[in-house]
Short mmCIF file of C-alpha atoms in Angstrom, two decimals:
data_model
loop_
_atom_site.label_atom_id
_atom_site.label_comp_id
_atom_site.label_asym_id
_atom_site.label_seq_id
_atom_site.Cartn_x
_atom_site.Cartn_y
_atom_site.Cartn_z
CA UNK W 99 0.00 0.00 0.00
CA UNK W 100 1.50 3.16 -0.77
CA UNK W 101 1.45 6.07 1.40
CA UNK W 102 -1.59 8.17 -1.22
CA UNK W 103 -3.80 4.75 -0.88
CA UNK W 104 -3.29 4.62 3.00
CA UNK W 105 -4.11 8.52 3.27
CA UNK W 106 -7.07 7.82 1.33
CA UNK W 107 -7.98 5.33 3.10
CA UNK W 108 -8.11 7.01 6.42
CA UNK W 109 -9.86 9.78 5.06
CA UNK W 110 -12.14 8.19 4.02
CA UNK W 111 -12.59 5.82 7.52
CA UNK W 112 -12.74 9.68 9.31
CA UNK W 113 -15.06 10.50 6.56
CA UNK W 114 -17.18 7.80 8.02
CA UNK W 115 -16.76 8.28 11.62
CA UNK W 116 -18.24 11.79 10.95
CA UNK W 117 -21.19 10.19 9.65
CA UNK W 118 -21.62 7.95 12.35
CA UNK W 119 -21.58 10.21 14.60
CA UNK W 120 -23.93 12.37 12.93
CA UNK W 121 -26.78 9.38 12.48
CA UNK W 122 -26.21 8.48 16.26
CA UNK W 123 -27.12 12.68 17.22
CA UNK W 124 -29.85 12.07 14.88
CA UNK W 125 -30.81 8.88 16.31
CA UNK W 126 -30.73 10.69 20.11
CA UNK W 127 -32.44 13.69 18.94
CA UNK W 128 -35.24 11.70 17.89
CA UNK W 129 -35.64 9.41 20.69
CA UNK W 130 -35.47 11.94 23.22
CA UNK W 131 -38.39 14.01 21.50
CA UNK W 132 -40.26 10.86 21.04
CA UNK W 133 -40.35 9.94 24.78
CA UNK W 134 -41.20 13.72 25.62
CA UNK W 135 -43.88 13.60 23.41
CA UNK W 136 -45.35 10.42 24.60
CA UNK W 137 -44.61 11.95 28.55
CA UNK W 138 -46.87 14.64 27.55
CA UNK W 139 -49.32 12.74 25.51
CA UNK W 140 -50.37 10.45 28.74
CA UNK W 141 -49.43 13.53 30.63
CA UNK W 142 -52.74 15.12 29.04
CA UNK W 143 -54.26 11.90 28.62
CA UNK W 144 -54.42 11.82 32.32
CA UNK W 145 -55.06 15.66 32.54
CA UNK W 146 -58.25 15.74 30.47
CA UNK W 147 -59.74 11.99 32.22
CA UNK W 148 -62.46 12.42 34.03
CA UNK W 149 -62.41 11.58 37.96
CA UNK W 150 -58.95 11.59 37.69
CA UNK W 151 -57.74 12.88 40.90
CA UNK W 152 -53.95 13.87 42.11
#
């Protein structure tokens, strides 16, 4: 391997890292707005129930 083909090639693995990294932010962004939407979903589910109490 010379030295332009192992340059490329870990530019292009940091290339990919980047992306990974980006997906998994994704990923957490997404999960954490699902859960706080579901929280408040049942959070007004329970709200809005009649005879609910505290």
């Amino acid at each position: 391997m010379t030295r332009a083909q192992y340059l490329e090639a870990t530019a292009a693995l940091h290339d990919l890292q980047g992306w990974l990294a980006d997906a998994g932010d994704a990923l957490r962004v997404f999960v954490v707005k699902a859960i706080a939407l579901l929280a408040l979903f049942n959070l007004l589910r329970w709200a809005l129930m009649p005879g609910a109490g505290i």
